[in-house]
Tab-separated table of C-alpha atoms and ligand atoms in Angstrom:
chain	number	residue	atom	x	y	z
A	274	MET	CA	-10.051	21.755	20.387
A	275	THR	CA	-6.611	23.267	20.041
A	276	ALA	CA	-4.198	21.974	17.421
A	277	PRO	CA	-0.827	20.735	18.729
A	278	LYS	CA	1.950	23.170	18.017
A	279	ALA	CA	3.943	22.270	14.932
A	280	ASP	CA	6.839	21.518	17.263
A	281	ALA	CA	4.691	19.344	19.572
A	282	PRO	CA	6.843	16.421	20.706
A	283	ARG	CA	6.503	13.040	19.073
A	284	LEU	CA	4.785	10.167	20.826
A	285	GLY	CA	7.330	7.734	22.290
A	286	ASN	CA	8.333	6.140	25.604
A	287	ALA	CA	9.349	9.501	27.028
A	288	ALA	CA	5.892	10.922	26.288
A	289	LEU	CA	4.006	8.389	28.409
A	290	VAL	CA	4.451	10.237	31.692
A	291	GLY	CA	3.242	13.464	30.111
A	292	LEU	CA	-0.090	12.136	28.813
A	293	ARG	CA	-3.363	13.590	30.011
A	294	ALA	CA	-4.678	11.536	32.937
A	295	ASP	CA	-7.739	10.242	31.066
A	296	ILE	CA	-5.672	8.733	28.248
A	297	ALA	CA	-4.963	5.063	28.915
A	298	ARG	CA	-1.394	3.826	28.489
A	299	PRO	CA	0.597	0.600	28.989
A	300	ALA	CA	0.049	-0.649	32.528
A	301	TYR	CA	3.449	-2.364	32.571
A	302	ASP	CA	7.139	-1.622	32.259
A	303	ARG	CA	7.840	-1.742	28.526
A	304	ALA	CA	11.545	-2.265	29.168
A	305	ALA	CA	10.754	-5.642	30.733
A	306	VAL	CA	8.740	-6.917	27.755
A	307	THR	CA	10.289	-9.653	25.617
A	308	ALA	CA	9.127	-10.944	22.237
A	309	GLY	CA	6.835	-13.988	22.123
A	310	ILE	CA	4.875	-13.305	18.927
A	311	VAL	CA	5.935	-12.410	15.401
A	312	HIS	CA	3.084	-10.832	13.505
A	313	LEU	CA	3.030	-10.609	9.702
A	314	GLY	CA	0.926	-7.794	8.248
A	315	ILE	CA	0.963	-4.856	10.644
A	316	GLY	CA	-1.965	-2.922	9.266
A	317	ALA	CA	-4.580	-0.931	11.138
A	318	PHE	CA	-6.675	-4.015	11.885
A	319	HIS	CA	-3.937	-5.835	13.785
A	320	ARG	CA	-3.241	-2.710	15.798
A	321	ALA	CA	-6.925	-2.209	16.649
A	322	HIS	CA	-7.476	-5.842	17.538
A	323	GLN	CA	-4.862	-8.488	18.449
A	324	ALA	CA	-2.265	-5.952	19.611
A	325	VAL	CA	-4.822	-4.531	22.067
A	326	TYR	CA	-5.578	-7.954	23.596
A	327	VAL	CA	-1.831	-8.540	23.901
A	328	ASP	CA	-1.416	-5.107	25.506
A	329	ASP	CA	-3.829	-6.284	28.222
A	330	VAL	CA	-1.942	-9.577	28.637
A	331	LEU	CA	1.427	-7.844	29.060
A	332	ALA	CA	0.287	-6.258	32.305
A	333	LYS	CA	0.472	-9.760	33.835
A	334	ASP	CA	2.934	-11.611	31.629
A	335	PRO	CA	5.717	-9.692	29.840
A	336	ARG	CA	6.804	-12.599	27.606
A	337	TRP	CA	4.381	-11.932	24.773
A	338	GLY	CA	5.561	-8.718	23.132
A	339	ILE	CA	4.960	-8.454	19.385
A	340	VAL	CA	7.640	-8.139	16.721
A	341	ALA	CA	5.547	-7.001	13.780
A	342	ALA	CA	6.414	-6.966	10.105
A	343	SER	CA	5.032	-5.480	6.933
A	344	LEU	CA	5.617	-7.715	3.950
A	345	ARG	CA	6.272	-4.883	1.482
A	346	SER	CA	5.655	-1.287	2.469
A	347	ALA	CA	7.944	0.551	4.889
A	348	ASP	CA	5.241	3.105	5.827
A	349	THR	CA	4.194	1.617	9.158
A	350	ARG	CA	7.783	0.998	10.265
A	351	ASP	CA	8.735	4.551	9.305
A	352	ALA	CA	5.804	5.870	11.324
A	353	LEU	CA	6.208	3.705	14.423
A	354	ALA	CA	9.985	3.267	14.800
A	355	PRO	CA	10.570	6.891	15.926
A	356	GLN	CA	7.717	6.347	18.429
A	357	ASP	CA	9.269	3.245	20.055
A	358	GLY	CA	6.435	1.232	18.475
A	359	LEU	CA	3.786	3.170	20.421
A	360	TYR	CA	0.587	4.306	18.734
A	361	THR	CA	-2.780	5.699	19.732
A	362	LEU	CA	-6.015	3.764	19.502
A	363	ALA	CA	-9.019	6.074	19.090
A	364	VAL	CA	-12.284	4.305	19.904
A	365	ARG	CA	-15.142	6.259	18.358
A	366	SER	CA	-18.902	6.143	18.514
A	367	GLY	CA	-21.792	8.572	18.606
A	368	ALA	CA	-21.043	8.894	22.335
A	369	GLY	CA	-17.561	10.330	21.733
A	370	GLU	CA	-13.954	9.245	21.568
A	371	ALA	CA	-11.656	7.424	24.001
A	372	LEU	CA	-7.887	7.376	23.480
A	373	ARG	CA	-5.476	4.687	24.573
A	374	VAL	CA	-1.772	4.372	23.822
A	375	ILE	CA	-0.838	0.775	22.976
A	376	GLY	CA	2.614	-0.578	23.836
A	377	SER	CA	2.557	-4.233	22.766
A	378	VAL	CA	4.422	-3.728	19.481
A	379	ILE	CA	8.072	-3.734	20.471
A	380	ASP	CA	9.690	-3.777	17.035
A	381	VAL	CA	8.598	-3.233	13.441
A	382	LEU	CA	10.386	-4.814	10.471
A	383	VAL	CA	9.891	-4.648	6.725
A	384	ALA	CA	10.233	-8.071	5.102
A	385	SER	CA	11.169	-6.741	1.676
A	386	GLU	CA	14.164	-4.803	3.002
A	387	ALA	CA	15.130	-6.779	6.101
A	388	ARG	CA	14.348	-10.406	5.417
A	389	ALA	CA	17.266	-11.726	7.459
A	390	PRO	CA	16.291	-10.090	10.771
A	391	LEU	CA	12.681	-11.155	10.229
A	392	LEU	CA	13.639	-14.791	9.602
A	393	ASP	CA	15.993	-14.604	12.601
A	394	ALA	CA	13.145	-13.398	14.772
A	395	MET	CA	10.810	-16.117	13.471
A	396	SER	CA	13.469	-18.746	14.173
A	397	ASP	CA	14.075	-17.559	17.743
A	398	PRO	CA	12.982	-20.191	20.317
A	399	GLN	CA	11.312	-17.402	22.370
A	400	ILE	CA	8.792	-16.900	19.556
A	401	ARG	CA	5.944	-19.304	20.041
A	402	ILE	CA	3.281	-17.796	17.815
A	403	VAL	CA	3.447	-16.359	14.302
A	404	SER	CA	0.179	-14.536	13.703
A	405	LEU	CA	-1.117	-13.163	10.426
A	406	THR	CA	-3.311	-10.378	9.071
A	407	ILE	CA	-2.151	-10.342	5.478
A	408	THR	CA	-5.609	-9.915	3.870
A	409	GLU	CA	-7.260	-12.606	1.792
A	410	LYS	CA	-4.899	-12.210	-1.138
A	411	GLY	CA	-1.789	-12.621	1.041
A	412	TYR	CA	-2.434	-16.371	1.217
A	413	CYS	CA	-1.722	-16.722	-2.531
A	414	HIS	CA	-4.536	-19.208	-2.778
A	415	ASP	CA	-7.415	-19.939	-5.058
A	416	PRO	CA	-10.344	-18.293	-3.242
A	417	ALA	CA	-12.948	-20.682	-4.668
A	418	THR	CA	-11.186	-23.813	-3.371
A	419	GLY	CA	-8.897	-22.552	-0.584
A	420	THR	CA	-5.856	-24.326	-2.067
A	421	LEU	CA	-2.414	-22.874	-2.817
A	422	ASN	CA	-2.246	-21.151	-6.204
A	423	GLU	CA	0.897	-22.833	-7.484
A	424	ALA	CA	0.935	-20.637	-10.588
A	425	HIS	CA	1.084	-17.442	-8.461
A	426	PRO	CA	4.253	-15.590	-9.580
A	427	ASP	CA	5.373	-14.911	-5.990
A	428	ILE	CA	4.835	-18.541	-4.981
A	429	ARG	CA	6.860	-19.656	-7.981
A	430	HIS	CA	9.570	-17.220	-6.931
A	431	ASP	CA	9.563	-18.554	-3.373
A	432	LEU	CA	9.802	-22.152	-4.559
A	433	GLN	CA	12.766	-21.280	-6.731
A	434	ALA	CA	14.463	-19.187	-4.042
A	435	PRO	CA	13.190	-20.770	-0.788
A	436	HIS	CA	15.812	-19.047	1.384
A	437	ALA	CA	14.823	-15.598	0.094
A	438	PRO	CA	11.030	-15.741	0.298
A	439	LYS	CA	8.654	-12.828	-0.432
A	440	THR	CA	5.306	-14.346	0.527
A	441	ALA	CA	3.876	-15.190	3.924
A	442	PRO	CA	3.722	-18.936	3.165
A	443	GLY	CA	7.343	-18.755	1.924
A	444	LEU	CA	8.550	-16.928	5.048
A	445	ILE	CA	6.707	-19.224	7.448
A	446	VAL	CA	7.933	-22.433	5.834
A	447	GLU	CA	11.514	-21.147	5.662
A	448	ALA	CA	11.401	-20.217	9.360
A	449	LEU	CA	9.913	-23.626	10.222
A	450	ALA	CA	12.691	-25.343	8.223
A	451	ARG	CA	15.300	-23.362	10.169
A	452	ARG	CA	13.711	-24.206	13.495
A	453	ARG	CA	13.602	-27.850	12.555
A	454	ALA	CA	17.277	-27.798	11.572
A	455	ALA	CA	18.145	-26.132	14.896
A	456	GLY	CA	16.046	-28.569	16.939
A	457	THR	CA	13.640	-25.768	17.974
A	458	PRO	CA	9.981	-26.788	18.212
A	459	PRO	CA	7.693	-25.125	15.664
A	460	PHE	CA	5.644	-22.022	16.464
A	461	THR	CA	1.864	-22.047	16.199
A	462	VAL	CA	0.531	-20.243	13.115
A	463	LEU	CA	-2.383	-18.028	14.088
A	464	THR	CA	-4.290	-16.636	11.119
A	465	CYS	CA	-6.538	-13.649	11.839
A	466	ASP	CA	-7.920	-12.999	8.372
A	467	ASN	CA	-11.538	-13.198	7.288
A	468	LEU	CA	-11.417	-16.570	5.553
A	469	PRO	CA	-13.760	-19.453	6.333
A	470	ALA	CA	-12.018	-22.222	8.298
A	471	ASN	CA	-8.994	-19.921	8.194
A	472	GLY	CA	-6.811	-22.290	10.225
A	473	ALA	CA	-7.543	-25.222	7.912
A	474	VAL	CA	-6.923	-23.028	4.854
A	475	VAL	CA	-3.528	-21.781	6.048
A	476	LYS	CA	-2.612	-25.305	7.130
A	477	ARG	CA	-3.439	-26.694	3.680
A	478	ILE	CA	-1.416	-23.912	2.032
A	479	LEU	CA	1.638	-24.367	4.275
A	480	ASP	CA	1.592	-28.170	4.008
A	481	ARG	CA	1.446	-27.955	0.235
A	482	PHE	CA	4.107	-25.256	-0.061
A	483	ALA	CA	6.451	-27.202	2.217
A	484	ALA	CA	5.829	-30.427	0.280
A	485	LEU	CA	6.646	-28.636	-2.965
A	486	ARG	CA	9.939	-27.531	-1.407
A	487	ASP	CA	10.761	-31.077	-0.339
A	488	ALA	CA	8.761	-34.126	0.686
A	489	ASP	CA	10.468	-34.473	4.048
A	490	LEU	CA	9.800	-30.876	5.025
A	491	GLY	CA	6.222	-31.348	3.807
A	492	ALA	CA	5.726	-34.310	6.131
A	493	TYR	CA	7.246	-32.354	9.036
A	494	VAL	CA	5.017	-29.306	8.546
A	495	ALA	CA	1.936	-31.501	8.005
A	496	GLY	CA	2.643	-33.485	11.146
A	497	GLU	CA	4.014	-30.892	13.569
A	498	VAL	CA	2.590	-27.445	12.885
A	499	ALA	CA	-0.663	-26.329	14.516
A	500	CYS	CA	-2.842	-23.720	12.783
A	501	PRO	CA	-5.841	-22.958	15.001
A	502	SER	CA	-8.799	-21.156	13.431
A	503	THR	CA	-10.011	-17.776	14.645
A	504	MET	CA	-12.909	-15.412	14.220
A	505	VAL	CA	-11.806	-11.780	14.411
A	506	ASP	CA	-14.067	-8.768	14.498
A	507	ARG	CA	-13.542	-5.049	14.887
A	508	ILE	CA	-14.474	-2.489	12.249
A	509	THR	CA	-11.354	-0.427	11.546
A	510	PRO	CA	-11.393	2.179	8.768
A	511	ALA	CA	-8.173	3.422	7.191
A	512	THR	CA	-6.614	6.323	9.149
A	513	THR	CA	-6.861	9.734	7.461
A	514	ASP	CA	-4.775	12.896	7.875
A	515	ALA	CA	-7.783	14.499	9.542
A	516	ASP	CA	-7.678	11.673	12.134
A	517	ARG	CA	-3.960	12.315	12.671
A	518	ASP	CA	-4.594	16.013	13.292
A	519	SER	CA	-7.543	15.598	15.624
A	520	ILE	CA	-5.848	12.832	17.629
A	521	ALA	CA	-2.645	14.864	17.983
A	522	ALA	CA	-4.709	17.772	19.275
A	523	GLN	CA	-6.231	15.561	21.980
A	524	LEU	CA	-3.023	13.700	22.780
A	525	GLY	CA	-0.679	16.680	22.975
A	526	PHE	CA	1.860	14.610	21.028
A	527	ARG	CA	2.256	13.877	17.345
A	528	ASP	CA	1.483	10.306	16.348
A	529	ALA	CA	2.306	9.516	12.708
A	530	TRP	CA	-0.040	6.544	12.589
A	531	PRO	CA	-2.886	6.339	15.087
A	532	VAL	CA	-5.676	3.816	14.502
A	533	VAL	CA	-9.384	4.588	14.588
A	534	THR	CA	-11.883	1.901	15.552
A	535	GLU	CA	-15.276	1.136	17.120
A	536	PRO	CA	-16.076	0.112	20.721
A	537	PHE	CA	-17.027	-3.467	19.713
A	538	SER	CA	-14.322	-6.129	19.577
A	539	GLN	CA	-14.526	-9.926	19.399
A	540	TRP	CA	-11.883	-12.633	19.065
A	541	VAL	CA	-12.854	-16.298	19.114
A	542	ILE	CA	-9.886	-18.667	19.011
A	543	GLU	CA	-9.600	-22.403	18.633
A	544	ASP	CA	-7.628	-23.421	21.700
A	545	ARG	CA	-4.829	-25.434	20.114
A	546	PHE	CA	-1.374	-24.024	20.929
A	547	PRO	CA	1.180	-26.831	21.422
A	548	ALA	CA	3.943	-24.250	22.008
A	549	GLY	CA	1.904	-22.328	24.599
A	550	ARG	CA	-0.084	-19.117	24.396
A	551	PRO	CA	-0.723	-15.937	26.347
A	552	ALA	CA	-3.785	-15.814	28.620
A	553	LEU	CA	-5.861	-14.136	25.929
A	554	ASP	CA	-9.018	-15.315	27.690
A	555	ASP	CA	-8.165	-12.976	30.578
A	556	ALA	CA	-8.079	-10.170	28.004
A	557	GLY	CA	-11.589	-10.931	26.723
A	558	ALA	CA	-10.904	-13.399	23.888
A	559	GLU	CA	-13.064	-16.521	23.745
A	560	LEU	CA	-11.056	-19.759	23.594
A	561	VAL	CA	-13.245	-22.522	22.198
A	562	ALA	CA	-12.982	-26.029	20.745
A	563	ASP	CA	-14.730	-25.205	17.453
A	564	VAL	CA	-14.646	-21.785	15.813
A	565	ALA	CA	-16.575	-22.766	12.665
A	566	PRO	CA	-20.059	-21.583	13.712
A	567	TYR	CA	-18.663	-18.222	14.904
A	568	GLU	CA	-16.722	-17.712	11.689
A	569	LEU	CA	-19.660	-18.515	9.474
A	570	MET	CA	-21.963	-16.234	11.445
A	571	LYS	CA	-19.535	-13.333	11.273
A	572	LEU	CA	-18.408	-13.759	7.665
A	573	ARG	CA	-21.915	-14.187	6.308
A	574	LEU	CA	-23.826	-11.700	8.467
A	575	LEU	CA	-21.272	-8.940	9.024
A	576	ASN	CA	-18.953	-9.223	6.051
A	577	GLY	CA	-21.655	-10.369	3.616
A	578	ALA	CA	-23.828	-7.375	4.483
A	579	HIS	CA	-20.774	-5.082	4.573
A	580	SER	CA	-19.649	-6.012	1.048
A	581	SER	CA	-23.191	-5.735	-0.330
A	582	LEU	CA	-23.677	-2.331	1.306
A	583	ALA	CA	-20.276	-1.264	0.001
A	584	TYR	CA	-20.840	-2.117	-3.692
A	585	LEU	CA	-24.440	-0.989	-3.814
A	586	GLY	CA	-23.817	2.018	-1.564
A	587	TYR	CA	-20.850	3.163	-3.614
A	588	LEU	CA	-22.875	2.857	-6.831
A	589	ALA	CA	-25.677	4.855	-5.214
A	590	GLY	CA	-23.213	7.648	-4.401
A	591	TYR	CA	-22.643	6.898	-0.707
A	592	ALA	CA	-18.990	7.296	0.238
A	593	PHE	CA	-19.396	5.911	3.778
A	594	VAL	CA	-21.227	2.946	5.305
A	595	ASP	CA	-23.103	5.077	7.852
A	596	GLU	CA	-24.244	7.342	5.030
A	597	ALA	CA	-25.689	4.351	3.153
A	598	MET	CA	-27.344	3.154	6.381
A	599	ALA	CA	-28.961	6.578	6.814
A	600	ASP	CA	-30.934	5.744	3.659
A	601	ALA	CA	-33.844	3.752	5.121
A	602	ALA	CA	-33.957	1.420	2.109
A	603	PHE	CA	-30.300	0.414	2.593
A	604	ASP	CA	-30.843	-0.110	6.305
A	605	ARG	CA	-33.823	-2.392	5.527
A	606	PHE	CA	-31.806	-4.133	2.806
A	607	ALA	CA	-28.963	-4.945	5.225
A	608	ALA	CA	-31.491	-6.429	7.658
A	609	ALA	CA	-33.216	-8.388	4.864
A	610	LEU	CA	-29.909	-9.802	3.648
A	611	MET	CA	-29.141	-10.992	7.178
A	612	GLU	CA	-32.558	-12.683	7.348
A	613	GLU	CA	-31.871	-14.387	4.020
A	614	VAL	CA	-28.536	-15.714	5.283
A	615	THR	CA	-29.849	-16.925	8.645
A	616	SER	CA	-31.077	-20.336	7.434
A	617	THR	CA	-27.487	-21.168	6.391
A	618	LEU	CA	-25.971	-20.687	9.868
A	619	ASP	CA	-25.223	-22.963	12.787
A	620	VAL	CA	-25.812	-20.700	15.739
A	621	PRO	CA	-22.826	-20.759	18.127
A	622	PRO	CA	-23.650	-22.012	21.629
A	623	GLY	CA	-25.193	-19.343	23.832
A	624	THR	CA	-25.558	-16.778	21.040
A	625	ASP	CA	-28.692	-14.650	20.752
A	626	LEU	CA	-28.734	-14.357	16.974
A	627	ALA	CA	-31.443	-11.702	16.825
A	628	ALA	CA	-29.461	-9.501	19.222
A	629	TYR	CA	-26.268	-10.154	17.246
A	630	LYS	CA	-27.953	-8.991	14.034
A	631	ARG	CA	-29.370	-5.886	15.725
A	632	SER	CA	-25.937	-5.019	17.052
A	633	LEU	CA	-24.433	-5.378	13.554
A	634	LEU	CA	-26.943	-2.906	12.138
A	635	ASP	CA	-26.110	-0.482	14.962
A	636	ARG	CA	-22.402	-0.863	14.301
A	637	PHE	CA	-22.920	-0.105	10.601
A	638	ARG	CA	-24.838	3.030	11.647
A	639	ASN	CA	-21.942	4.322	13.818
A	640	PRO	CA	-21.750	7.949	12.640
A	641	ALA	CA	-18.269	8.544	14.079
A	642	LEU	CA	-16.384	5.863	12.119
A	643	LYS	CA	-16.504	7.179	8.553
A	644	HIS	CA	-15.770	3.815	6.994
A	645	ARG	CA	-15.369	4.221	3.242
A	646	THR	CA	-17.490	1.976	1.034
A	647	LEU	CA	-14.619	1.984	-1.461
A	648	GLN	CA	-12.284	0.525	1.177
A	649	ILE	CA	-14.608	-2.442	1.690
A	650	CYS	CA	-15.105	-2.871	-2.093
A	651	MET	CA	-11.413	-3.691	-2.409
A	652	ASP	CA	-10.332	-7.257	-3.331
A	653	GLY	CA	-13.890	-8.462	-3.954
A	654	SER	CA	-12.726	-11.463	-5.970
A	655	GLN	CA	-11.077	-12.747	-2.786
A	656	LYS	CA	-14.016	-11.904	-0.522
A	657	LEU	CA	-17.115	-12.888	-2.487
A	658	PRO	CA	-16.755	-16.682	-2.116
A	659	GLN	CA	-16.980	-16.720	1.691
A	660	ARG	CA	-19.221	-13.685	2.109
A	661	LEU	CA	-21.921	-14.182	-0.537
A	662	LEU	CA	-21.358	-17.282	-2.658
A	663	GLY	CA	-21.170	-19.753	0.254
A	664	PRO	CA	-24.566	-18.689	1.631
A	665	ILE	CA	-25.983	-18.636	-1.917
A	666	ARG	CA	-24.937	-22.280	-2.421
A	667	ASP	CA	-26.586	-23.249	0.857
A	668	ARG	CA	-29.779	-21.321	0.073
A	669	LEU	CA	-30.051	-22.913	-3.361
A	670	ALA	CA	-29.602	-26.344	-1.785
A	671	GLN	CA	-32.519	-25.456	0.511
A	672	GLY	CA	-34.601	-24.349	-2.474
A	673	ALA	CA	-34.809	-20.886	-0.846
A	674	PRO	CA	-34.779	-17.465	-2.572
A	675	ILE	CA	-31.542	-15.472	-2.907
A	676	ASN	CA	-32.823	-12.015	-3.902
A	677	CYS	CA	-30.684	-9.951	-1.526
A	678	LEU	CA	-27.520	-12.029	-1.942
A	679	ALA	CA	-27.880	-11.957	-5.743
A	680	LEU	CA	-28.177	-8.164	-5.670
A	681	GLY	CA	-24.952	-8.021	-3.627
A	682	VAL	CA	-23.156	-10.138	-6.259
A	683	ALA	CA	-24.626	-7.986	-9.046
A	684	GLY	CA	-23.343	-4.886	-7.219
A	685	TRP	CA	-19.844	-6.352	-7.333
A	686	MET	CA	-20.248	-7.071	-11.063
A	687	ARG	CA	-21.393	-3.535	-11.752
A	688	TYR	CA	-18.456	-2.196	-9.710
A	689	VAL	CA	-15.755	-4.273	-11.472
A	690	THR	CA	-16.797	-2.821	-14.837
A	691	GLY	CA	-14.779	0.202	-13.665
A	692	ASN	CA	-17.447	2.806	-14.489
A	693	ASP	CA	-20.060	4.076	-12.088
A	694	GLU	CA	-23.672	4.990	-12.743
A	695	ARG	CA	-22.700	8.475	-13.911
A	696	GLY	CA	-20.059	7.111	-16.260
A	697	GLU	CA	-17.236	8.178	-13.921
A	698	PRO	CA	-14.265	5.800	-13.540
A	699	ILE	CA	-14.091	3.618	-10.412
A	700	ASP	CA	-10.691	2.917	-8.835
A	701	VAL	CA	-11.105	-0.883	-8.817
A	702	ARG	CA	-8.531	-2.511	-6.513
A	703	ASP	CA	-8.430	-6.244	-6.909
A	704	PRO	CA	-5.724	-8.757	-7.806
A	705	LEU	CA	-7.967	-9.796	-10.733
A	706	ALA	CA	-8.944	-6.216	-11.682
A	707	GLU	CA	-7.455	-6.324	-15.157
A	708	ARG	CA	-8.974	-9.645	-16.113
A	709	LEU	CA	-12.373	-8.624	-14.742
A	710	ARG	CA	-12.241	-5.318	-16.605
A	711	ASP	CA	-11.401	-7.156	-19.855
A	712	ILE	CA	-14.374	-9.476	-19.359
A	713	ALA	CA	-16.611	-6.465	-18.693
A	714	GLU	CA	-15.349	-4.571	-21.722
A	715	GLU	CA	-15.910	-7.530	-23.969
A	716	ALA	CA	-19.447	-8.098	-22.638
A	717	GLY	CA	-20.468	-4.433	-22.694
A	718	PRO	CA	-23.165	-2.938	-20.424
A	719	SER	CA	-25.617	-5.796	-20.886
A	720	ALA	CA	-26.654	-7.897	-17.879
A	721	GLU	CA	-27.466	-10.877	-20.134
A	722	ARG	CA	-23.876	-10.926	-21.397
A	723	LEU	CA	-21.922	-9.598	-18.418
A	724	ALA	CA	-23.375	-11.800	-15.652
A	725	PRO	CA	-22.617	-15.171	-17.318
A	726	ALA	CA	-19.205	-13.937	-18.509
A	727	LEU	CA	-18.160	-13.057	-14.951
A	728	ILE	CA	-19.741	-16.172	-13.442
A	729	ALA	CA	-17.447	-18.167	-15.724
A	730	ALA	CA	-14.436	-16.883	-13.693
A	731	GLU	CA	-13.800	-20.198	-11.951
A	732	GLU	CA	-11.319	-18.958	-9.375
A	733	VAL	CA	-14.136	-16.857	-7.881
A	734	PHE	CA	-17.323	-18.797	-8.612
A	735	GLY	CA	-16.019	-22.370	-8.805
A	736	THR	CA	-17.851	-24.652	-11.178
A	737	ASN	CA	-21.118	-25.636	-9.552
A	738	LEU	CA	-22.689	-22.159	-9.379
A	739	ALA	CA	-21.970	-21.522	-13.034
A	740	ALA	CA	-23.905	-24.692	-13.806
A	741	ASP	CA	-26.948	-23.661	-11.724
A	742	PRO	CA	-29.509	-21.795	-13.859
A	743	ARG	CA	-31.234	-20.412	-10.733
A	744	PHE	CA	-28.055	-18.583	-9.769
A	745	GLN	CA	-27.393	-17.241	-13.227
A	746	GLU	CA	-30.984	-16.063	-13.566
A	747	ALA	CA	-31.147	-14.320	-10.181
A	748	VAL	CA	-27.844	-12.505	-10.687
A	749	THR	CA	-28.658	-11.535	-14.284
A	750	GLN	CA	-31.996	-10.106	-13.173
A	751	ALA	CA	-30.399	-8.167	-10.335
A	752	LEU	CA	-27.712	-6.791	-12.634
A	753	ALA	CA	-30.341	-5.853	-15.212
A	754	ALA	CA	-32.137	-3.897	-12.477
A	755	LEU	CA	-28.902	-2.079	-11.584
A	756	TYR	CA	-28.463	-1.025	-15.219
A	757	ALA	CA	-32.117	-0.100	-15.677
A	758	ILE	CA	-33.025	1.744	-12.466
A	759	GLY	CA	-29.727	2.212	-10.593
A	760	ALA	CA	-28.550	0.897	-7.214
A	761	LYS	CA	-30.682	3.180	-5.058
A	762	ARG	CA	-33.979	2.012	-6.520
A	763	ALA	CA	-32.894	-1.602	-7.000
A	764	VAL	CA	-32.013	-1.782	-3.282
A	765	ALA	CA	-35.336	-0.193	-2.321
A	766	GLU	CA	-37.227	-2.737	-4.423
A	767	VAL	CA	-35.452	-5.767	-2.976
A	768	ALA	CA	-35.656	-4.430	0.583
A	769	SER	CA	-39.439	-4.038	0.277
A	770	PRO	CA	-40.516	-5.925	-2.810
A	771	PRO	CA	-43.703	-4.626	-4.416
A	772	ASN	CA	-46.681	-6.925	-3.632
B	947	CS2	C1	-14.666	-5.263	5.871
B	947	CS2	C2	-13.922	-5.867	7.054
B	947	CS2	O1	-13.080	-4.228	4.475
B	947	CS2	C3	-13.825	-5.200	4.621
B	947	CS2	O2	-13.920	-6.078	3.769
B	947	CS2	O3	-15.836	-5.995	5.644
B	947	CS2	O4	-12.635	-5.383	7.139
B	947	CS2	C4	-14.685	-5.641	8.370
B	947	CS2	O5	-14.700	-4.287	8.724
B	947	CS2	C5	-14.085	-6.457	9.482
B	947	CS2	O6	-14.065	-7.808	9.102
B	947	CS2	C6	-14.881	-6.268	10.772
B	947	CS2	O7	-14.455	-7.176	11.708
């Protein structure tokens, strides 16, 4: 592999003709593409997932180009603007790497510095979908109940200054108000974040936010705006400088922000788009009447196992998911957790659940992805309810054991203390990090004190789990094991319990 010369040209429209023949590129005239979608939250996941489906669609229908926005950081815009919005998708597995240049992002904006052009774009009648990947915390909701957190400082700001919003709900409702005033029909709001019943959650949040702005607007948003649910799936680690260098060497052009992902991709969408939609089904998405069983299956099997592997793996000293999976006990633990969760699922029509679970384990083992456990650990307070606590509630209602799930929750508790098993600090990233750290400091390293103190955090655990002694006991025991014998041995014991 030869490194690109320091003066290697930058990726951009002019580079497309000069790409190596085996590197895929837009199969359409980019100059003819017009905007049909505004996307909020242009992180790596959007660019590895929805933007790729749209790239396929554009070959047949040029009306669905994406105007993408970051809510705060200018990094992605600064990287992609000099490249005409183009970026490289590197699909990696043990079998090698395939590169493809994606052209569906036609403009990148930064909400915090260019709110007016973003709201103008969202108010444009050509825009018929506003899609979102803003991570769980971007919804400014209470994760235990899925309702708008009206005490959230940014929500309070947006209610006081509704024409200068900072949050996604604030921006969407302001754009809908402008469309209404102009007689333009509303866009469809398409959430692509890993929340259960994500369409219903965003709908509840928008309806409430609009009603708090004014009752009339509330009634309009409640009555007119469609928010279909989706299940999205593609494992996409954060891009590293090493990825940038190796991709540039293959590409022959410098790309400031390529995206690395896996071969697998799935998008299941509730087919409810009153303002029209691109033919995403032709691009491999599944358009269905009810997404709920798909969402539950993915959130509980994939994300539930992912988070558990991440907390416990990180504590055991594994920096990457595939490294944890190379430890036979962790591999068995991931499989056992999936078995535990299975009785809580409604299997989607036509799905071979056993094959689905096997494929998840294989995806976690992908040695070429280098997915950091610490990346998945992030924002656990927002992720735990749908990934681990939902299945725990269902298992308890069935009178069934929760050993693996409880160890996952205990792993999160051990992680939020902010000190690892060797006494080294952990970089805990979570909107509740400070509060959780205070609780942990007050409780000290004692499972009997720490577990109940954290379970009392209502915005994560709600109220009914805290009142269930079976939950408290299972989690306390699991946390006690983590303190006594460490994550590696605790995982081995739960994965193959001694007879
Ligand atoms: C991961 C997800 O970081 C995380 O929390 O569990 O981003 C996961 O990789 C995706 O949901 C896979 O579709």
